[in-house]
Amino acid sequence: MITYSVKKNKKTRMTFRLFGLFLMAFTLLLIVPAVLGYDKHSTFSLIIAFLFGLYGLTLVIHSFGKTQYDITYEFHEDEILVKHHRGESFYRYEDIVDYSLVTPDNPNVYSIINLKFAKESFLIPFSFKKEFCDKVYNYLNERVTSKMLQEELREAEKSGNH
């Protein structure tokens, strides 16, 4: 089993929320007087203001997501356990749709493992931990490959029996 924790900064969440609320307030200050007939704006400027408001709403909603808080990944033999502020989630290796290792030009600075499931995806950052990232990725690759081979063997046995 391999365990890795990602710490998130509370100030970042608060900044996203405040900036999102600012954009929504800006939108309301432009759109409400125009709708009530007190102020004249072009349709284009109202559409742009509305899009800013939607972006602000998106920032506020996204700031409450489980990946915005401290999160711990435990890579077990048969599953991945993700511990977050809302509890725990279990993911089987068979359910992984795609996974990749993202490395920049200078891999010593950071590396990222991208895990995609049917409904969720996780970006696991490794700052200045290239060796540990490679260890986790190799462990993940072994598990996913073995589960895929087991599944193919089961399907071959089923089709061979019929």
mmCIF file with all atom_site columns, C-alpha atoms in Angstrom:
data_model
loop_
_atom_site.group_PDB
_atom_site.id
_atom_site.type_symbol
_atom_site.label_atom_id
_atom_site.label_alt_id
_atom_site.label_comp_id
_atom_site.label_asym_id
_atom_site.label_entity_id
_atom_site.label_seq_id
_atom_site.pdbx_PDB_ins_code
_atom_site.Cartn_x
_atom_site.Cartn_y
_atom_site.Cartn_z
_atom_site.occupancy
_atom_site.B_iso_or_equiv
_atom_site.pdbx_formal_charge
_atom_site.auth_seq_id
_atom_site.auth_comp_id
_atom_site.auth_asym_id
_atom_site.auth_atom_id
_atom_site.pdbx_PDB_model_num
ATOM 1   C CA . MET A 1 1   ? 0.000   0.000   0.000   1.00 0.00 ? 1   MET A CA 1
ATOM 2   C CA . ILE A 1 2   ? 1.182   3.488   -0.851  1.00 0.00 ? 2   ILE A CA 1
ATOM 3   C CA . THR A 1 3   ? -0.221  6.580   0.875   1.00 0.00 ? 3   THR A CA 1
ATOM 4   C CA . TYR A 1 4   ? 0.080   10.151  -0.388  1.00 0.00 ? 4   TYR A CA 1
ATOM 5   C CA . SER A 1 5   ? -1.499  13.323  1.023   1.00 0.00 ? 5   SER A CA 1
ATOM 6   C CA . VAL A 1 6   ? -2.139  16.576  -0.811  1.00 0.00 ? 6   VAL A CA 1
ATOM 7   C CA . LYS A 1 7   ? -2.493  19.642  1.405   1.00 0.00 ? 7   LYS A CA 1
ATOM 8   C CA . LYS A 1 8   ? -4.657  22.504  0.160   1.00 0.00 ? 8   LYS A CA 1
ATOM 9   C CA . ASN A 1 9   ? -4.507  26.105  1.335   1.00 0.00 ? 9   ASN A CA 1
ATOM 10  C CA . LYS A 1 10  ? -7.647  27.506  2.985   1.00 0.00 ? 10  LYS A CA 1
ATOM 11  C CA . LYS A 1 11  ? -6.806  31.002  1.715   1.00 0.00 ? 11  LYS A CA 1
ATOM 12  C CA . THR A 1 12  ? -7.051  29.795  -1.884  1.00 0.00 ? 12  THR A CA 1
ATOM 13  C CA . ARG A 1 13  ? -10.611 28.544  -1.328  1.00 0.00 ? 13  ARG A CA 1
ATOM 14  C CA . MET A 1 14  ? -11.574 31.833  0.313   1.00 0.00 ? 14  MET A CA 1
ATOM 15  C CA . THR A 1 15  ? -10.028 33.814  -2.543  1.00 0.00 ? 15  THR A CA 1
ATOM 16  C CA . PHE A 1 16  ? -12.040 31.851  -5.121  1.00 0.00 ? 16  PHE A CA 1
ATOM 17  C CA . ARG A 1 17  ? -15.231 32.411  -3.121  1.00 0.00 ? 17  ARG A CA 1
ATOM 18  C CA . LEU A 1 18  ? -14.657 36.140  -2.625  1.00 0.00 ? 18  LEU A CA 1
ATOM 19  C CA . PHE A 1 19  ? -13.699 36.724  -6.248  1.00 0.00 ? 19  PHE A CA 1
ATOM 20  C CA . GLY A 1 20  ? -16.732 34.729  -7.399  1.00 0.00 ? 20  GLY A CA 1
ATOM 21  C CA . LEU A 1 21  ? -19.029 36.757  -5.134  1.00 0.00 ? 21  LEU A CA 1
ATOM 22  C CA . PHE A 1 22  ? -17.438 39.958  -6.438  1.00 0.00 ? 22  PHE A CA 1
ATOM 23  C CA . LEU A 1 23  ? -18.141 38.940  -10.043 1.00 0.00 ? 23  LEU A CA 1
ATOM 24  C CA . MET A 1 24  ? -21.752 38.056  -9.195  1.00 0.00 ? 24  MET A CA 1
ATOM 25  C CA . ALA A 1 25  ? -22.246 41.394  -7.382  1.00 0.00 ? 25  ALA A CA 1
ATOM 26  C CA . PHE A 1 26  ? -20.743 43.226  -10.365 1.00 0.00 ? 26  PHE A CA 1
ATOM 27  C CA . THR A 1 27  ? -23.200 41.428  -12.626 1.00 0.00 ? 27  THR A CA 1
ATOM 28  C CA . LEU A 1 28  ? -26.161 42.324  -10.442 1.00 0.00 ? 28  LEU A CA 1
ATOM 29  C CA . LEU A 1 29  ? -25.107 45.987  -10.315 1.00 0.00 ? 29  LEU A CA 1
ATOM 30  C CA . LEU A 1 30  ? -25.136 46.147  -14.106 1.00 0.00 ? 30  LEU A CA 1
ATOM 31  C CA . ILE A 1 31  ? -28.075 43.924  -14.999 1.00 0.00 ? 31  ILE A CA 1
ATOM 32  C CA . VAL A 1 32  ? -30.701 44.768  -12.341 1.00 0.00 ? 32  VAL A CA 1
ATOM 33  C CA . PRO A 1 33  ? -30.873 48.531  -13.103 1.00 0.00 ? 33  PRO A CA 1
ATOM 34  C CA . ALA A 1 34  ? -30.974 47.784  -16.840 1.00 0.00 ? 34  ALA A CA 1
ATOM 35  C CA . VAL A 1 35  ? -33.814 45.280  -16.422 1.00 0.00 ? 35  VAL A CA 1
ATOM 36  C CA . LEU A 1 36  ? -35.782 47.684  -14.203 1.00 0.00 ? 36  LEU A CA 1
ATOM 37  C CA . GLY A 1 37  ? -35.316 50.455  -16.771 1.00 0.00 ? 37  GLY A CA 1
ATOM 38  C CA . TYR A 1 38  ? -33.205 52.836  -14.658 1.00 0.00 ? 38  TYR A CA 1
ATOM 39  C CA . ASP A 1 39  ? -30.084 52.497  -16.742 1.00 0.00 ? 39  ASP A CA 1
ATOM 40  C CA . LYS A 1 40  ? -29.304 51.961  -20.413 1.00 0.00 ? 40  LYS A CA 1
ATOM 41  C CA . HIS A 1 41  ? -26.655 49.502  -21.524 1.00 0.00 ? 41  HIS A CA 1
ATOM 42  C CA . SER A 1 42  ? -26.022 47.789  -24.808 1.00 0.00 ? 42  SER A CA 1
ATOM 43  C CA . THR A 1 43  ? -27.148 44.193  -25.135 1.00 0.00 ? 43  THR A CA 1
ATOM 44  C CA . PHE A 1 44  ? -23.553 43.148  -25.689 1.00 0.00 ? 44  PHE A CA 1
ATOM 45  C CA . SER A 1 45  ? -22.383 44.632  -22.379 1.00 0.00 ? 45  SER A CA 1
ATOM 46  C CA . LEU A 1 46  ? -25.263 42.923  -20.546 1.00 0.00 ? 46  LEU A CA 1
ATOM 47  C CA . ILE A 1 47  ? -24.342 39.569  -22.096 1.00 0.00 ? 47  ILE A CA 1
ATOM 48  C CA . ILE A 1 48  ? -20.698 40.039  -21.083 1.00 0.00 ? 48  ILE A CA 1
ATOM 49  C CA . ALA A 1 49  ? -21.765 40.983  -17.540 1.00 0.00 ? 49  ALA A CA 1
ATOM 50  C CA . PHE A 1 50  ? -24.012 37.917  -17.391 1.00 0.00 ? 50  PHE A CA 1
ATOM 51  C CA . LEU A 1 51  ? -21.105 35.685  -18.452 1.00 0.00 ? 51  LEU A CA 1
ATOM 52  C CA . PHE A 1 52  ? -18.947 37.237  -15.717 1.00 0.00 ? 52  PHE A CA 1
ATOM 53  C CA . GLY A 1 53  ? -21.696 36.415  -13.231 1.00 0.00 ? 53  GLY A CA 1
ATOM 54  C CA . LEU A 1 54  ? -21.860 32.810  -14.424 1.00 0.00 ? 54  LEU A CA 1
ATOM 55  C CA . TYR A 1 55  ? -18.101 32.524  -14.109 1.00 0.00 ? 55  TYR A CA 1
ATOM 56  C CA . GLY A 1 56  ? -18.306 33.903  -10.570 1.00 0.00 ? 56  GLY A CA 1
ATOM 57  C CA . LEU A 1 57  ? -20.996 31.359  -9.704  1.00 0.00 ? 57  LEU A CA 1
ATOM 58  C CA . THR A 1 58  ? -18.793 28.600  -11.140 1.00 0.00 ? 58  THR A CA 1
ATOM 59  C CA . LEU A 1 59  ? -15.862 29.737  -8.984  1.00 0.00 ? 59  LEU A CA 1
ATOM 60  C CA . VAL A 1 60  ? -17.988 29.726  -5.832  1.00 0.00 ? 60  VAL A CA 1
ATOM 61  C CA . ILE A 1 61  ? -19.448 26.273  -6.546  1.00 0.00 ? 61  ILE A CA 1
ATOM 62  C CA . HIS A 1 62  ? -16.052 24.831  -7.482  1.00 0.00 ? 62  HIS A CA 1
ATOM 63  C CA . SER A 1 63  ? -14.483 26.163  -4.267  1.00 0.00 ? 63  SER A CA 1
ATOM 64  C CA . PHE A 1 64  ? -16.680 23.748  -2.285  1.00 0.00 ? 64  PHE A CA 1
ATOM 65  C CA . GLY A 1 65  ? -15.558 20.661  -4.255  1.00 0.00 ? 65  GLY A CA 1
ATOM 66  C CA . LYS A 1 66  ? -13.857 17.813  -2.439  1.00 0.00 ? 66  LYS A CA 1
ATOM 67  C CA . THR A 1 67  ? -10.605 18.302  -4.333  1.00 0.00 ? 67  THR A CA 1
ATOM 68  C CA . GLN A 1 68  ? -10.302 21.834  -2.909  1.00 0.00 ? 68  GLN A CA 1
ATOM 69  C CA . TYR A 1 69  ? -9.662  20.469  0.583   1.00 0.00 ? 69  TYR A CA 1
ATOM 70  C CA . ASP A 1 70  ? -6.885  18.296  2.013   1.00 0.00 ? 70  ASP A CA 1
ATOM 71  C CA . ILE A 1 71  ? -7.073  14.879  0.409   1.00 0.00 ? 71  ILE A CA 1
ATOM 72  C CA . THR A 1 72  ? -5.290  11.581  1.071   1.00 0.00 ? 72  THR A CA 1
ATOM 73  C CA . TYR A 1 73  ? -4.848  8.858   -1.529  1.00 0.00 ? 73  TYR A CA 1
ATOM 74  C CA . GLU A 1 74  ? -4.253  5.278   -0.410  1.00 0.00 ? 74  GLU A CA 1
ATOM 75  C CA . PHE A 1 75  ? -3.320  2.884   -3.202  1.00 0.00 ? 75  PHE A CA 1
ATOM 76  C CA . HIS A 1 76  ? -4.255  -0.599  -1.963  1.00 0.00 ? 76  HIS A CA 1
ATOM 77  C CA . GLU A 1 77  ? -3.882  -3.924  -3.770  1.00 0.00 ? 77  GLU A CA 1
ATOM 78  C CA . ASP A 1 78  ? -7.451  -3.973  -5.165  1.00 0.00 ? 78  ASP A CA 1
ATOM 79  C CA . GLU A 1 79  ? -8.704  -0.405  -4.827  1.00 0.00 ? 79  GLU A CA 1
ATOM 80  C CA . ILE A 1 80  ? -7.872  3.224   -4.301  1.00 0.00 ? 80  ILE A CA 1
ATOM 81  C CA . LEU A 1 81  ? -9.153  4.854   -1.117  1.00 0.00 ? 81  LEU A CA 1
ATOM 82  C CA . VAL A 1 82  ? -9.598  8.622   -1.303  1.00 0.00 ? 82  VAL A CA 1
ATOM 83  C CA . LYS A 1 83  ? -10.068 10.361  2.054   1.00 0.00 ? 83  LYS A CA 1
ATOM 84  C CA . HIS A 1 84  ? -11.505 13.865  1.808   1.00 0.00 ? 84  HIS A CA 1
ATOM 85  C CA . HIS A 1 85  ? -13.406 16.299  4.016   1.00 0.00 ? 85  HIS A CA 1
ATOM 86  C CA . ARG A 1 86  ? -16.756 14.669  3.180   1.00 0.00 ? 86  ARG A CA 1
ATOM 87  C CA . GLY A 1 87  ? -15.621 11.173  4.116   1.00 0.00 ? 87  GLY A CA 1
ATOM 88  C CA . GLU A 1 88  ? -14.055 8.390   2.086   1.00 0.00 ? 88  GLU A CA 1
ATOM 89  C CA . SER A 1 89  ? -14.501 7.159   -1.467  1.00 0.00 ? 89  SER A CA 1
ATOM 90  C CA . PHE A 1 90  ? -13.426 3.797   -2.839  1.00 0.00 ? 90  PHE A CA 1
ATOM 91  C CA . TYR A 1 91  ? -12.438 3.310   -6.476  1.00 0.00 ? 91  TYR A CA 1
ATOM 92  C CA . ARG A 1 92  ? -11.545 0.013   -8.106  1.00 0.00 ? 92  ARG A CA 1
ATOM 93  C CA . TYR A 1 93  ? -8.654  -0.188  -10.532 1.00 0.00 ? 93  TYR A CA 1
ATOM 94  C CA . GLU A 1 94  ? -11.022 -1.697  -13.121 1.00 0.00 ? 94  GLU A CA 1
ATOM 95  C CA . ASP A 1 95  ? -13.055 1.537   -13.081 1.00 0.00 ? 95  ASP A CA 1
ATOM 96  C CA . ILE A 1 96  ? -10.138 3.694   -14.236 1.00 0.00 ? 96  ILE A CA 1
ATOM 97  C CA . VAL A 1 97  ? -10.981 5.051   -17.677 1.00 0.00 ? 97  VAL A CA 1
ATOM 98  C CA . ASP A 1 98  ? -7.639  6.770   -18.274 1.00 0.00 ? 98  ASP A CA 1
ATOM 99  C CA . TYR A 1 99  ? -4.485  7.591   -16.343 1.00 0.00 ? 99  TYR A CA 1
ATOM 100 C CA . SER A 1 100 ? -1.367  9.458   -17.314 1.00 0.00 ? 100 SER A CA 1
ATOM 101 C CA . LEU A 1 101 ? 1.827   10.919  -15.946 1.00 0.00 ? 101 LEU A CA 1
ATOM 102 C CA . VAL A 1 102 ? 2.407   14.587  -16.714 1.00 0.00 ? 102 VAL A CA 1
ATOM 103 C CA . THR A 1 103 ? 6.009   15.761  -16.468 1.00 0.00 ? 103 THR A CA 1
ATOM 104 C CA . PRO A 1 104 ? 7.296   19.206  -17.476 1.00 0.00 ? 104 PRO A CA 1
ATOM 105 C CA . ASP A 1 105 ? 10.601  20.004  -19.174 1.00 0.00 ? 105 ASP A CA 1
ATOM 106 C CA . ASN A 1 106 ? 12.283  20.010  -15.768 1.00 0.00 ? 106 ASN A CA 1
ATOM 107 C CA . PRO A 1 107 ? 10.753  16.974  -14.026 1.00 0.00 ? 107 PRO A CA 1
ATOM 108 C CA . ASN A 1 108 ? 12.531  17.735  -10.751 1.00 0.00 ? 108 ASN A CA 1
ATOM 109 C CA . VAL A 1 109 ? 10.196  20.659  -10.031 1.00 0.00 ? 109 VAL A CA 1
ATOM 110 C CA . TYR A 1 110 ? 6.859   18.865  -10.165 1.00 0.00 ? 110 TYR A CA 1
ATOM 111 C CA . SER A 1 111 ? 5.011   15.931  -11.678 1.00 0.00 ? 111 SER A CA 1
ATOM 112 C CA . ILE A 1 112 ? 1.298   15.177  -11.902 1.00 0.00 ? 112 ILE A CA 1
ATOM 113 C CA . ILE A 1 113 ? -0.652  11.929  -12.089 1.00 0.00 ? 113 ILE A CA 1
ATOM 114 C CA . ASN A 1 114 ? -3.982  12.324  -13.852 1.00 0.00 ? 114 ASN A CA 1
ATOM 115 C CA . LEU A 1 115 ? -6.609  9.711   -12.884 1.00 0.00 ? 115 LEU A CA 1
ATOM 116 C CA . LYS A 1 116 ? -9.933  9.590   -14.728 1.00 0.00 ? 116 LYS A CA 1
ATOM 117 C CA . PHE A 1 117 ? -12.915 7.552   -13.662 1.00 0.00 ? 117 PHE A CA 1
ATOM 118 C CA . ALA A 1 118 ? -16.364 7.477   -15.279 1.00 0.00 ? 118 ALA A CA 1
ATOM 119 C CA . LYS A 1 119 ? -17.769 10.334  -13.179 1.00 0.00 ? 119 LYS A CA 1
ATOM 120 C CA . GLU A 1 120 ? -14.717 11.901  -11.519 1.00 0.00 ? 120 GLU A CA 1
ATOM 121 C CA . SER A 1 121 ? -11.141 12.777  -12.222 1.00 0.00 ? 121 SER A CA 1
ATOM 122 C CA . PHE A 1 122 ? -8.228  13.541  -9.928  1.00 0.00 ? 122 PHE A CA 1
ATOM 123 C CA . LEU A 1 123 ? -5.019  15.464  -10.531 1.00 0.00 ? 123 LEU A CA 1
ATOM 124 C CA . ILE A 1 124 ? -2.446  14.355  -7.990  1.00 0.00 ? 124 ILE A CA 1
ATOM 125 C CA . PRO A 1 125 ? 0.419   16.891  -7.802  1.00 0.00 ? 125 PRO A CA 1
ATOM 126 C CA . PHE A 1 126 ? 3.909   15.958  -6.637  1.00 0.00 ? 126 PHE A CA 1
ATOM 127 C CA . SER A 1 127 ? 6.065   19.025  -5.957  1.00 0.00 ? 127 SER A CA 1
ATOM 128 C CA . PHE A 1 128 ? 9.783   18.210  -5.824  1.00 0.00 ? 128 PHE A CA 1
ATOM 129 C CA . LYS A 1 129 ? 8.946   14.496  -5.400  1.00 0.00 ? 129 LYS A CA 1
ATOM 130 C CA . LYS A 1 130 ? 9.739   13.000  -8.808  1.00 0.00 ? 130 LYS A CA 1
ATOM 131 C CA . GLU A 1 131 ? 10.984  9.643   -7.461  1.00 0.00 ? 131 GLU A CA 1
ATOM 132 C CA . PHE A 1 132 ? 7.912   9.145   -5.291  1.00 0.00 ? 132 PHE A CA 1
ATOM 133 C CA . CYS A 1 133 ? 5.645   10.126  -8.206  1.00 0.00 ? 133 CYS A CA 1
ATOM 134 C CA . ASP A 1 134 ? 7.326   7.506   -10.390 1.00 0.00 ? 134 ASP A CA 1
ATOM 135 C CA . LYS A 1 135 ? 6.892   4.914   -7.635  1.00 0.00 ? 135 LYS A CA 1
ATOM 136 C CA . VAL A 1 136 ? 3.154   5.684   -7.329  1.00 0.00 ? 136 VAL A CA 1
ATOM 137 C CA . TYR A 1 137 ? 2.692   5.702   -11.108 1.00 0.00 ? 137 TYR A CA 1
ATOM 138 C CA . ASN A 1 138 ? 4.470   2.352   -11.534 1.00 0.00 ? 138 ASN A CA 1
ATOM 139 C CA . TYR A 1 139 ? 2.364   0.843   -8.727  1.00 0.00 ? 139 TYR A CA 1
ATOM 140 C CA . LEU A 1 140 ? -0.788  2.219   -10.367 1.00 0.00 ? 140 LEU A CA 1
ATOM 141 C CA . ASN A 1 141 ? 0.299   0.974   -13.795 1.00 0.00 ? 141 ASN A CA 1
ATOM 142 C CA . GLU A 1 142 ? 0.949   -2.545  -12.456 1.00 0.00 ? 142 GLU A CA 1
ATOM 143 C CA . ARG A 1 143 ? -2.463  -2.717  -10.766 1.00 0.00 ? 143 ARG A CA 1
ATOM 144 C CA . VAL A 1 144 ? -4.428  -1.361  -13.722 1.00 0.00 ? 144 VAL A CA 1
ATOM 145 C CA . THR A 1 145 ? -2.612  -3.614  -16.199 1.00 0.00 ? 145 THR A CA 1
ATOM 146 C CA . SER A 1 146 ? -3.112  -6.735  -14.072 1.00 0.00 ? 146 SER A CA 1
ATOM 147 C CA . LYS A 1 147 ? -6.821  -5.957  -13.586 1.00 0.00 ? 147 LYS A CA 1
ATOM 148 C CA . MET A 1 148 ? -7.250  -5.426  -17.338 1.00 0.00 ? 148 MET A CA 1
ATOM 149 C CA . LEU A 1 149 ? -5.534  -8.751  -18.085 1.00 0.00 ? 149 LEU A CA 1
ATOM 150 C CA . GLN A 1 150 ? -7.682  -10.573 -15.513 1.00 0.00 ? 150 GLN A CA 1
ATOM 151 C CA . GLU A 1 151 ? -10.804 -9.093  -17.093 1.00 0.00 ? 151 GLU A CA 1
ATOM 152 C CA . GLU A 1 152 ? -9.681  -10.127 -20.590 1.00 0.00 ? 152 GLU A CA 1
ATOM 153 C CA . LEU A 1 153 ? -9.000  -13.676 -19.374 1.00 0.00 ? 153 LEU A CA 1
ATOM 154 C CA . ARG A 1 154 ? -12.476 -13.883 -17.828 1.00 0.00 ? 154 ARG A CA 1
ATOM 155 C CA . GLU A 1 155 ? -14.056 -12.697 -21.075 1.00 0.00 ? 155 GLU A CA 1
ATOM 156 C CA . ALA A 1 156 ? -11.989 -15.199 -23.082 1.00 0.00 ? 156 ALA A CA 1
ATOM 157 C CA . GLU A 1 157 ? -13.077 -18.022 -20.774 1.00 0.00 ? 157 GLU A CA 1
ATOM 158 C CA . LYS A 1 158 ? -16.724 -17.006 -21.107 1.00 0.00 ? 158 LYS A CA 1
ATOM 159 C CA . SER A 1 159 ? -16.558 -16.828 -24.898 1.00 0.00 ? 159 SER A CA 1
ATOM 160 C CA . GLY A 1 160 ? -14.618 -20.128 -25.029 1.00 0.00 ? 160 GLY A CA 1
ATOM 161 C CA . ASN A 1 161 ? -17.252 -21.941 -22.953 1.00 0.00 ? 161 ASN A CA 1
ATOM 162 C CA . HIS A 1 162 ? -20.146 -20.905 -25.206 1.00 0.00 ? 162 HIS A CA 1
#
